[in-house]
Coordinates of C-alpha atoms and ligand atoms in Angstrom, one line a residue:
M1 CA 4.1 8.0 19.2
G2 CA 1.3 7.7 22.1
T3 CA -1.6 8.0 19.6
N4 CA -4.6 5.8 20.2
Q5 CA -4.7 3.2 17.5
P6 CA -8.4 2.7 16.0
K7 CA -9.5 -0.7 17.3
W8 CA -10.4 -1.9 14.0
L9 CA -6.7 -1.8 12.6
D10 CA -6.1 -4.9 15.2
N11 CA -7.5 -7.3 12.9
A12 CA -7.8 -5.4 9.7
V13 CA -7.1 -7.4 6.4
F14 CA -6.9 -4.8 3.7
Y15 CA -7.8 -5.1 0.0
E16 CA -6.3 -2.5 -2.2
I17 CA -8.4 -1.4 -5.1
Y18 CA -7.1 0.2 -8.1
P19 CA -10.5 2.0 -9.3
Q20 CA -9.7 2.1 -12.8
S21 CA -9.5 -1.7 -13.2
F22 CA -11.9 -3.1 -10.8
C23 CA -15.6 -3.1 -12.2
D24 CA -17.1 -0.9 -14.8
T25 CA -20.8 -0.4 -14.5
N26 CA -21.5 2.1 -17.2
G27 CA -19.8 0.4 -19.9
D28 CA -17.0 3.1 -20.8
G29 CA -14.3 0.6 -20.1
I30 CA -13.1 2.1 -16.9
G31 CA -13.9 1.0 -13.3
D32 CA -16.1 3.2 -11.2
F33 CA -17.5 3.7 -7.7
N34 CA -20.7 1.8 -8.3
G35 CA -18.7 -0.8 -9.7
I36 CA -16.8 -1.1 -6.2
I37 CA -20.0 -0.8 -4.3
S38 CA -21.4 -4.0 -6.2
K39 CA -18.2 -5.9 -5.3
L40 CA -18.2 -5.1 -1.6
D41 CA -19.8 -8.3 -0.8
Y42 CA -17.2 -10.3 -2.7
I43 CA -14.5 -8.5 -0.8
K44 CA -16.1 -9.1 2.6
E45 CA -16.9 -12.6 1.5
L46 CA -13.1 -13.3 1.1
G47 CA -12.6 -12.1 4.7
C48 CA -11.1 -8.4 3.9
N49 CA -12.6 -5.9 6.2
A50 CA -10.7 -2.8 5.0
I51 CA -10.0 -1.3 1.6
W52 CA -7.4 1.2 0.4
L53 CA -8.6 2.9 -2.6
N54 CA -6.0 4.4 -5.0
P55 CA -6.4 8.1 -5.8
C56 CA -9.9 8.8 -7.2
F57 CA -9.7 12.5 -7.4
E58 CA -9.9 14.8 -10.5
S59 CA -6.6 14.5 -12.3
P60 CA -5.4 14.6 -15.9
F61 CA -4.0 10.8 -15.2
G62 CA -0.5 11.4 -16.2
D63 CA 0.3 9.2 -13.1
A64 CA -3.1 7.1 -12.8
G65 CA -4.4 10.0 -10.4
Y66 CA -1.2 10.6 -8.3
D67 CA -1.4 13.9 -10.1
V68 CA -4.3 15.5 -8.5
S69 CA -5.9 18.5 -10.0
D70 CA -8.6 18.9 -7.5
Y71 CA -8.5 17.5 -4.1
Y72 CA -12.0 18.1 -3.4
S73 CA -13.7 16.5 -6.3
A74 CA -13.9 12.9 -7.1
A75 CA -12.8 12.2 -10.8
P76 CA -16.0 12.2 -12.8
R77 CA -15.0 9.0 -14.6
Y78 CA -15.4 7.1 -11.4
G79 CA -18.7 8.9 -10.3
T80 CA -19.7 12.0 -7.9
N81 CA -18.6 12.7 -4.5
E82 CA -22.1 11.6 -3.5
D83 CA -21.3 8.1 -5.0
L84 CA -18.2 8.1 -3.0
K85 CA -19.9 9.0 0.0
R86 CA -22.2 6.1 -0.7
L87 CA -19.3 3.8 -1.0
F88 CA -18.3 4.8 2.6
A89 CA -21.7 4.2 3.9
E90 CA -22.1 0.8 2.1
A91 CA -18.8 -0.5 3.6
H92 CA -19.6 0.8 7.0
R93 CA -22.8 -1.2 6.7
R94 CA -20.8 -4.3 6.2
D95 CA -18.4 -3.4 9.1
M96 CA -15.6 -2.6 6.7
H97 CA -13.5 0.5 6.6
V98 CA -12.1 2.7 3.8
L99 CA -8.7 4.5 3.5
L100 CA -8.3 7.0 0.7
D101 CA -5.1 7.7 -1.0
L102 CA -3.7 11.1 0.0
V103 CA -1.0 12.6 -2.1
P104 CA 0.4 15.4 0.1
G105 CA 3.6 15.8 -1.7
H106 CA 2.7 17.1 -5.2
T107 CA -0.2 18.0 -7.6
S108 CA -0.6 17.9 -11.3
V109 CA 0.7 20.9 -13.2
E110 CA -2.9 21.3 -14.2
H111 CA -4.1 22.1 -10.6
K112 CA -5.1 25.7 -10.5
W113 CA -2.8 26.4 -7.5
F114 CA 0.0 25.6 -9.8
R115 CA -1.3 27.7 -12.6
E116 CA -1.5 30.7 -10.1
S117 CA 1.8 30.0 -8.7
M118 CA 3.3 30.3 -12.4
K119 CA 2.4 33.8 -12.7
A120 CA 4.7 36.5 -12.2
E121 CA 2.9 38.6 -10.1
R122 CA 2.6 37.6 -6.4
N123 CA -0.8 36.0 -5.4
E124 CA -2.2 33.6 -2.9
F125 CA -0.3 30.7 -4.4
T126 CA 3.2 32.1 -5.0
D127 CA 4.5 30.3 -2.2
R128 CA 2.4 27.1 -2.6
Y129 CA 5.2 25.2 -4.4
V130 CA 9.0 25.0 -4.1
W131 CA 10.4 27.5 -6.4
T132 CA 13.8 29.0 -6.9
D133 CA 14.2 32.7 -7.5
S134 CA 15.7 32.5 -10.8
I135 CA 15.3 30.4 -14.0
W136 CA 19.1 29.9 -13.9
E137 CA 19.0 28.0 -10.5
E138 CA 17.7 24.6 -10.2
P139 CA 16.8 23.3 -6.7
Q140 CA 19.6 20.9 -5.6
G141 CA 18.9 17.3 -5.5
M142 CA 15.6 17.5 -7.1
G143 CA 14.1 17.5 -10.6
C144 CA 12.6 20.7 -11.7
I145 CA 10.1 22.4 -14.3
R146 CA 11.5 25.2 -15.9
G147 CA 10.8 27.7 -18.8
I148 CA 7.1 27.3 -18.7
S149 CA 6.2 30.3 -16.6
D150 CA 6.2 34.0 -16.7
R151 CA 7.4 33.6 -13.2
D152 CA 11.4 33.8 -13.1
G153 CA 12.4 30.6 -11.4
S154 CA 12.4 26.8 -11.7
C155 CA 9.9 24.7 -9.7
A156 CA 11.0 21.6 -7.8
V157 CA 9.1 18.3 -8.8
N158 CA 8.7 14.9 -6.7
F159 CA 8.2 12.5 -9.1
F160 CA 7.4 12.7 -12.7
S161 CA 8.2 16.0 -14.0
H162 CA 4.6 17.0 -14.4
Q163 CA 4.3 16.7 -10.6
P164 CA 5.5 20.0 -8.9
A165 CA 6.3 19.7 -5.1
L166 CA 4.2 21.4 -2.8
N167 CA 5.9 23.7 -0.3
Y168 CA 6.2 22.4 3.4
G169 CA 9.6 24.3 3.6
F170 CA 13.1 23.2 4.1
Y171 CA 14.4 21.7 7.3
K172 CA 17.5 24.0 7.3
P173 CA 17.1 26.7 4.5
D174 CA 20.5 27.7 3.0
R175 CA 19.3 29.6 -0.1
P176 CA 17.4 32.8 -0.1
W177 CA 14.5 31.3 -1.8
Q178 CA 14.3 28.5 0.5
Q179 CA 11.5 28.9 3.0
S180 CA 11.5 27.4 6.4
M181 CA 8.7 25.3 7.8
D182 CA 7.5 28.2 9.7
D183 CA 7.2 30.5 7.0
E184 CA 3.8 31.7 5.8
G185 CA 4.0 29.7 2.7
P186 CA 4.7 26.2 4.0
K187 CA 2.2 26.8 6.9
A188 CA -0.6 27.8 4.6
T189 CA 0.3 24.5 2.6
L190 CA -0.1 22.5 5.8
E191 CA -3.4 24.0 6.7
E192 CA -4.6 23.3 3.3
L193 CA -3.7 19.7 3.7
K194 CA -5.7 19.6 6.8
N195 CA -8.9 21.0 5.1
I196 CA -8.6 18.4 2.6
M197 CA -8.3 15.7 5.2
R198 CA -11.2 17.2 7.0
F199 CA -13.2 17.4 3.9
W200 CA -13.0 13.5 3.3
L201 CA -13.2 12.3 6.9
G202 CA -16.4 14.5 7.1
M203 CA -17.8 12.5 4.2
G204 CA -17.2 9.4 6.1
C205 CA -13.7 8.0 5.0
D206 CA -12.0 6.2 7.7
G207 CA -8.4 7.6 7.3
F208 CA -5.7 7.7 4.6
R209 CA -2.9 5.8 3.0
V210 CA -0.5 8.5 2.4
D211 CA 1.6 8.7 -0.6
M212 CA 5.5 9.3 -0.2
A213 CA 4.8 10.4 3.4
G214 CA 8.4 10.9 4.1
S215 CA 9.3 13.3 1.3
L216 CA 7.4 16.6 2.5
V217 CA 10.1 18.7 4.2
K218 CA 13.0 19.2 1.9
H219 CA 16.8 18.7 2.8
D220 CA 15.5 16.9 5.7
E221 CA 18.1 13.9 5.8
D222 CA 17.0 12.6 9.2
G223 CA 13.1 13.1 8.6
K224 CA 13.2 15.5 11.7
G225 CA 11.1 18.1 9.8
T226 CA 8.7 15.8 8.2
I227 CA 8.1 13.8 11.5
A228 CA 7.2 17.2 13.2
L229 CA 5.0 18.0 10.3
W230 CA 3.0 14.6 10.7
Q231 CA 3.0 15.2 14.6
N232 CA 1.2 18.5 13.9
V233 CA -1.4 16.7 11.6
R234 CA -1.8 14.0 14.4
E235 CA -2.8 16.7 16.9
F236 CA -5.2 18.1 14.4
L237 CA -6.8 14.6 13.9
D238 CA -6.8 13.8 17.5
R239 CA -8.8 17.0 18.2
E240 CA -11.3 16.8 15.3
F241 CA -11.1 13.0 14.0
P242 CA -9.6 10.9 16.8
S243 CA -10.4 7.7 15.0
A244 CA -9.0 8.5 11.6
A245 CA -6.3 5.7 10.9
M246 CA -3.1 6.8 9.2
V247 CA -1.0 4.3 7.1
S248 CA 2.2 5.8 5.5
E249 CA 4.1 4.9 2.4
W250 CA 7.4 5.7 4.1
G251 CA 9.2 2.4 4.7
E252 CA 10.9 3.6 7.8
P253 CA 8.8 2.7 10.7
D254 CA 10.9 4.3 13.4
K255 CA 10.3 7.7 11.7
S256 CA 6.7 7.2 10.5
L257 CA 5.4 5.8 13.8
Q258 CA 6.9 8.9 15.6
G259 CA 5.1 11.0 13.3
G260 CA 1.8 9.6 14.6
F261 CA 1.2 7.1 11.7
H262 CA -0.3 3.8 12.8
M263 CA 1.3 1.6 10.4
D264 CA 4.0 1.8 7.7
F265 CA 4.6 -0.4 4.7
L266 CA 7.6 -2.6 4.1
L267 CA 8.3 -2.0 0.4
H268 CA 9.9 -3.1 -2.5
F269 CA 12.4 -0.1 -2.5
G270 CA 14.9 0.9 -0.1
P271 CA 16.9 -1.6 2.1
S272 CA 13.8 -3.9 3.2
H273 CA 14.9 -6.9 1.1
Y274 CA 11.2 -7.4 0.5
N275 CA 12.2 -8.2 -3.0
D276 CA 14.3 -11.3 -1.8
L277 CA 11.0 -13.0 -1.0
F278 CA 8.8 -12.6 -3.9
R279 CA 10.5 -10.7 -6.9
C280 CA 14.0 -11.5 -7.7
A281 CA 16.1 -14.0 -9.6
E282 CA 15.7 -16.6 -6.8
P283 CA 13.0 -15.8 -4.6
F284 CA 12.5 -17.3 -1.2
F285 CA 9.0 -18.4 -2.2
S286 CA 9.8 -20.2 -5.4
D287 CA 9.9 -24.0 -5.3
R288 CA 13.4 -24.1 -6.6
G289 CA 14.4 -23.4 -3.1
K290 CA 17.4 -21.4 -3.8
G291 CA 16.3 -18.1 -2.2
D292 CA 17.4 -16.5 1.1
V293 CA 15.2 -15.1 3.7
S294 CA 17.8 -14.2 6.3
E295 CA 18.6 -10.7 5.0
F296 CA 14.9 -9.8 5.0
I297 CA 14.3 -11.1 8.5
A298 CA 17.4 -9.3 9.9
K299 CA 16.0 -6.3 8.4
Y300 CA 12.6 -6.9 9.5
K301 CA 13.8 -7.4 13.2
E302 CA 15.6 -4.2 13.1
N303 CA 12.6 -2.3 12.1
Y304 CA 10.4 -4.4 14.6
E305 CA 12.6 -3.2 17.4
K306 CA 12.6 0.2 16.2
S307 CA 9.1 0.4 16.4
E308 CA 8.9 -0.9 19.9
R309 CA 8.0 -4.5 18.9
K310 CA 4.5 -3.1 18.1
G311 CA 4.1 -4.9 14.9
L312 CA 3.1 -2.2 12.9
I313 CA 4.8 -3.0 9.6
C314 CA 2.6 -4.0 6.9
I315 CA 3.8 -6.5 4.2
P316 CA 1.7 -6.2 1.0
S317 CA 1.0 -9.0 -1.6
G318 CA 1.9 -6.5 -4.2
N319 CA 0.8 -3.3 -5.2
H320 CA 0.0 -0.9 -8.4
D321 CA 3.7 -0.2 -8.4
M322 CA 5.3 -3.5 -8.3
D323 CA 5.3 -6.8 -10.6
R324 CA 2.3 -9.0 -9.8
L325 CA 3.2 -11.7 -7.3
A326 CA 2.3 -14.3 -9.8
R327 CA 4.9 -13.2 -12.2
S328 CA 7.6 -15.0 -10.2
I329 CA 5.7 -17.2 -7.8
H330 CA 3.7 -20.2 -9.2
G331 CA 1.1 -22.7 -8.3
D332 CA 1.0 -23.9 -4.7
N333 CA 3.9 -21.6 -3.8
L334 CA 1.4 -18.7 -4.1
K335 CA -0.7 -20.3 -1.3
I336 CA 2.4 -20.7 0.8
A337 CA 3.3 -17.1 0.1
F338 CA -0.1 -16.2 1.5
A339 CA 0.4 -18.5 4.4
F340 CA 3.3 -16.3 5.4
L341 CA 1.7 -12.9 4.5
L342 CA -1.5 -13.6 6.5
S343 CA 0.4 -14.8 9.7
M344 CA 2.9 -11.8 10.0
P345 CA 2.2 -8.7 12.2
G346 CA 1.0 -5.5 11.0
A347 CA -2.1 -5.5 8.6
P348 CA -1.8 -7.6 5.5
F349 CA -2.5 -5.7 2.2
I350 CA -4.0 -7.8 -0.7
Y351 CA -3.7 -6.3 -3.9
Y352 CA -6.9 -6.8 -6.0
G353 CA -6.6 -10.0 -8.1
D354 CA -3.7 -11.3 -6.2
E355 CA -6.2 -13.7 -4.2
I356 CA -6.8 -15.4 -7.6
G357 CA -3.4 -15.4 -8.8
M358 CA -3.7 -12.8 -11.6
R359 CA -0.8 -12.6 -13.9
Y360 CA 1.3 -9.8 -14.8
V361 CA 0.2 -8.9 -18.5
E362 CA 3.5 -8.8 -20.4
N363 CA 4.4 -6.3 -23.2
L364 CA 1.8 -3.6 -22.7
V365 CA 2.2 0.0 -23.9
S366 CA 2.3 2.2 -20.9
V367 CA -1.0 3.6 -19.7
E368 CA -1.4 6.6 -17.7
G369 CA 2.3 6.8 -16.7
G370 CA 2.3 3.2 -15.6
Y371 CA 5.3 2.0 -17.8
G372 CA 6.5 -1.4 -16.4
R373 CA 3.8 -1.1 -13.8
T374 CA 0.9 -1.3 -16.4
G375 CA 1.1 -5.1 -16.6
S376 CA 0.1 -5.3 -13.0
R377 CA -2.9 -2.9 -13.3
S378 CA -5.0 -4.9 -15.8
P379 CA -8.8 -5.2 -15.2
M380 CA -10.0 -7.6 -12.5
Q381 CA -11.2 -10.9 -13.8
W382 CA -14.5 -11.8 -12.4
D383 CA -16.0 -14.5 -14.6
S384 CA -16.2 -16.3 -18.0
S385 CA -18.3 -13.6 -19.7
T386 CA -17.2 -10.7 -22.0
N387 CA -14.0 -8.9 -20.8
A388 CA -14.0 -11.4 -17.8
G389 CA -17.0 -9.6 -16.4
F390 CA -15.2 -6.4 -15.8
S391 CA -17.0 -4.4 -18.4
S392 CA -19.4 -4.4 -21.2
A393 CA -17.4 -2.1 -23.5
A394 CA -15.7 -3.1 -26.6
K395 CA -12.4 -4.9 -26.0
E396 CA -10.3 -2.0 -27.4
K397 CA -12.0 0.5 -25.1
L398 CA -10.8 -1.3 -22.0
Y399 CA -8.6 0.9 -19.7
I400 CA -5.9 -1.7 -20.0
P401 CA -5.8 -4.8 -22.2
Q402 CA -6.6 -8.0 -20.1
D403 CA -4.7 -11.3 -19.9
E404 CA -5.6 -13.1 -22.9
S405 CA -4.6 -16.5 -22.1
A406 CA -7.3 -19.3 -22.3
D407 CA -6.6 -20.4 -18.6
R408 CA -6.7 -16.8 -17.1
P409 CA -7.9 -17.2 -13.5
T410 CA -11.3 -15.8 -12.5
A411 CA -12.9 -15.1 -9.3
E412 CA -16.1 -17.2 -10.3
A413 CA -14.1 -20.3 -11.3
Q414 CA -11.9 -20.0 -8.2
I415 CA -14.8 -19.5 -5.8
A416 CA -16.2 -22.9 -7.2
D417 CA -13.1 -24.9 -6.8
K418 CA -12.4 -25.8 -3.2
N419 CA -8.7 -26.3 -4.0
S420 CA -8.3 -22.7 -5.6
L421 CA -5.8 -20.2 -4.4
Y422 CA -8.9 -18.0 -3.5
N423 CA -10.3 -20.7 -1.2
E424 CA -6.8 -21.0 0.6
V425 CA -6.5 -17.2 0.9
K426 CA -10.2 -17.0 2.3
K427 CA -9.3 -20.1 4.8
L428 CA -6.0 -18.3 6.0
I429 CA -7.9 -14.9 6.6
A430 CA -10.6 -16.9 8.8
I431 CA -7.8 -18.5 10.8
R432 CA -6.1 -15.2 11.4
Q433 CA -9.3 -13.7 12.3
S434 CA -10.0 -16.3 15.0
Y435 CA -6.4 -16.1 16.7
K436 CA -5.5 -12.8 18.4
A437 CA -1.8 -14.0 18.2
L438 CA -1.9 -14.0 14.4
Q439 CA -3.2 -10.3 14.3
S440 CA -1.7 -7.1 13.7
K441 CA -0.3 -6.7 17.4
G442 CA 0.6 -10.3 18.2
E443 CA 4.3 -10.4 19.0
I444 CA 6.7 -12.3 16.7
E445 CA 9.7 -14.3 17.5
F446 CA 11.9 -16.0 14.8
I447 CA 12.7 -19.6 15.4
Y448 CA 14.7 -20.5 12.3
A449 CA 15.6 -18.1 9.3
E450 CA 19.1 -19.0 8.4
K451 CA 21.2 -17.8 5.5
D452 CA 20.4 -20.0 2.3
A453 CA 18.2 -22.3 4.3
Y454 CA 14.7 -23.5 4.5
P455 CA 12.3 -23.5 6.2
L456 CA 11.2 -20.2 7.7
A457 CA 9.8 -20.5 11.3
Y458 CA 8.3 -18.2 13.7
V459 CA 6.2 -18.1 16.9
R460 CA 3.3 -15.4 17.1
S461 CA 2.1 -14.7 20.4
A462 CA -0.7 -12.7 22.2
G463 CA -0.9 -13.4 26.1
D464 CA -1.1 -17.2 26.6
E465 CA -1.9 -17.9 23.0
K466 CA 1.1 -18.9 20.9
I467 CA 1.3 -20.2 17.6
L468 CA 4.2 -21.8 15.7
V469 CA 4.2 -21.0 11.9
V470 CA 6.5 -23.2 9.7
I471 CA 6.8 -22.2 6.0
N472 CA 8.7 -24.4 3.4
P473 CA 8.4 -23.0 -0.3
A474 CA 11.2 -25.5 -1.5
A475 CA 10.3 -28.6 -3.4
R476 CA 12.4 -30.7 -1.0
E477 CA 12.0 -32.0 2.7
V478 CA 13.8 -29.9 5.2
S479 CA 14.2 -30.0 8.9
F480 CA 15.8 -28.0 11.7
D481 CA 16.7 -28.3 15.3
C482 CA 13.7 -27.3 17.6
N483 CA 12.3 -28.7 20.7
I484 CA 8.7 -27.4 20.3
I485 CA 6.0 -30.1 20.6
P486 CA 2.7 -28.6 19.5
K487 CA -0.6 -29.0 21.0
E488 CA -2.8 -29.0 18.0
S489 CA -2.5 -28.2 14.4
I490 CA -4.8 -25.3 13.2
Y491 CA -3.6 -25.0 9.6
G492 CA -1.8 -27.3 7.2
F493 CA -1.0 -27.2 3.7
G494 CA 1.0 -29.5 1.3
G495 CA 1.8 -32.6 3.7
T496 CA 2.5 -33.3 7.4
M497 CA 5.3 -32.2 9.5
S498 CA 6.8 -34.4 12.1
F499 CA 8.0 -33.3 15.6
A500 CA 10.7 -35.8 17.1
D501 CA 14.1 -36.0 18.6
G502 CA 14.4 -32.3 18.9
K503 CA 13.9 -31.8 15.3
I504 CA 11.2 -30.5 13.2
T505 CA 10.8 -32.2 9.7
V506 CA 9.0 -30.4 7.1
S507 CA 7.5 -31.8 3.7
P508 CA 8.2 -30.2 0.4
Q509 CA 6.3 -27.2 -0.5
S510 CA 4.1 -27.0 2.7
A511 CA 3.1 -24.5 5.6
G512 CA 1.6 -25.2 8.9
Y513 CA 0.3 -23.3 12.0
F514 CA 0.4 -24.9 15.3
R515 CA -0.9 -23.9 18.8
I516 CA 2.0 -24.5 21.0
Ligands
GLC601 C1 3.7 6.6 -4.9 C2 2.6 5.7 -5.7 C3 3.0 5.6 -7.1 C4 3.2 7.0 -7.6 C5 4.1 7.9 -6.8 C6 4.1 9.3 -7.3 O1 4.9 5.7 -4.9 O2 2.5 4.4 -5.2 O3 2.1 5.0 -7.9 O4 3.7 7.1 -9.0 O5 4.0 7.8 -5.5 O6 3.0 9.9 -6.6
CA602 CA1 -17.1 3.1 -15.8

C-alpha cells in the first residue's frame, strides 16, 4: 500500500461502457468511439464523472474483446487510435476520466506472439506463454491448448480454450518447464505489459480496470507472487505516471490493495455474497422481503477491516458478466437498490442502461462468447426512433438483438418523466457528490443488518459529517431499536420514517438519508 490515490477517485462515480452496444454512428450495427463521444454529455448529465471502457483493441472477438490480438491498436470496428485519443480528450474537457480495460493474463490465439510461440524453433516469444515441454504433459490445474503446434508441448489457458495464458512465472516452480518469476521469459512479459500501459497512458487514458488481476503468477495460492508483480508495476507507474488509477477485478481487497491497486470490486463470484442482494431466488432488494443481507454485510466488514477501513471496495450495479439488475429487481425496488449502491464506500459503478432499468433480453443465441451473458449486453435504448436510437442499421445487423417489448425503457422517456429511475439515480448521485461522508473514503458503521430481517441501516461519516442511511426494500413496515434522532432529512423515497421511543419505524419500500 502507501500509494497516492488520485484525488478524482474520491468522488468518482463510474459508468461502464460496453463499446459494442452503446452508440453506433456509421450504421454498421455496432457501437463505436464516435458514438461514445457523442454521448459523453448524457453520462455527465446523469452525474457520472468517470468511465470504464470494456476492451476496445484488435481482437477476433471470441470473448467480446477479452481475447486481444494487438494491444497497441484500437479495434477498427470502433475507430482508430486517434479516435480513442480524442475520446480521452473530450472526456477530460468535461472533467471526466477514462479507464481502459487491461487484459494482462491472456491473449487471443491469433496474437502474433502466440503464433511465434507455437513454432518448434526457439525465438523471442518461445517463453511468452505457459508451455509444458511435452504434448503428453498438461499443465496441472489449468485448461490447455494441445496438438495444434509444431512445438512439442501443451499451452495453459486462462479462461476460454482460445485464450492462452501469458507467462509471468510460477510462484514455486516444481517441474522443469515451469519458470520462476525471475526468469527471462516472465520478466520480458512483464516489461511488455508495462510498455502497453505506457503506450495508452501516454495517449491520455487515466488508468486501467484490470481483468482477472489476481491470476497472473501461477500456483500462487496466497497471491504473494502476484502481489509482488503488481507492486513492481506500481513502482513503474509511480515513476512515470504517478496519477494513473488502478482498479482490479480480483475480489480480494486485502491482496489487491497490497499490490498497489486503488480499488477492488466486490463481485458476483467468490465468497462475497453479492448475489444475495440482487441476484438469487430471494434477493434482499426484492419487495417480497424474504432476503437476507447479514452474510453480505459480515463479509463486507471482513474485507473492510482487511483493507484498513479505507472503503476501497466497489459494488457495481451489474456488469457485462452478470444478469441485468432488472432481471430480478423491479419497479421502485430498483430505486431502492440505487439508494444503497450510491451510498456505499468505494466508487459506485453503473453498468450502461442500468440507470434506466434496461432488461435482460431472454433466449438469445450467444454473441462473441457471451453465452448467458449475452442478454445483459444488448444495445442501449436511447429513444423511440429506429433501433431505439442505437443505430441506423437494419435490425438484423445489430450486434445483439434488442429488447422487443413495447414498453422497453428509453433514456429519452425517462429523462422526461420526473418519477423515473433515471431521475432518481441522477438525484442520488447529486446528493452523494454534495456530502463527503457518502463518497468513496467516508467511513461506514453498520447499525442494523440482522439475519432474515429488514431494514438495513448504516452510518457514513467523514470528520464531523455523519449520515444515517436506512434502506427497506420489503413491502411491509419494519422497525428496529435505535436511539439516533436525525437533524435533517437529505433524501427520502417511498414514505416517511419515524424516530420515537428509541425506535426507527420505516415505511414499506422506502429509503432515506439523514444528517445526524
Ligand atoms: C473477466 C471479464 C470477462 C472475460 C474474462 C476473461 O472476468 O470480465 O468478460 O470473459 O475475464 O478475460
Ligand atoms: Ca459503428
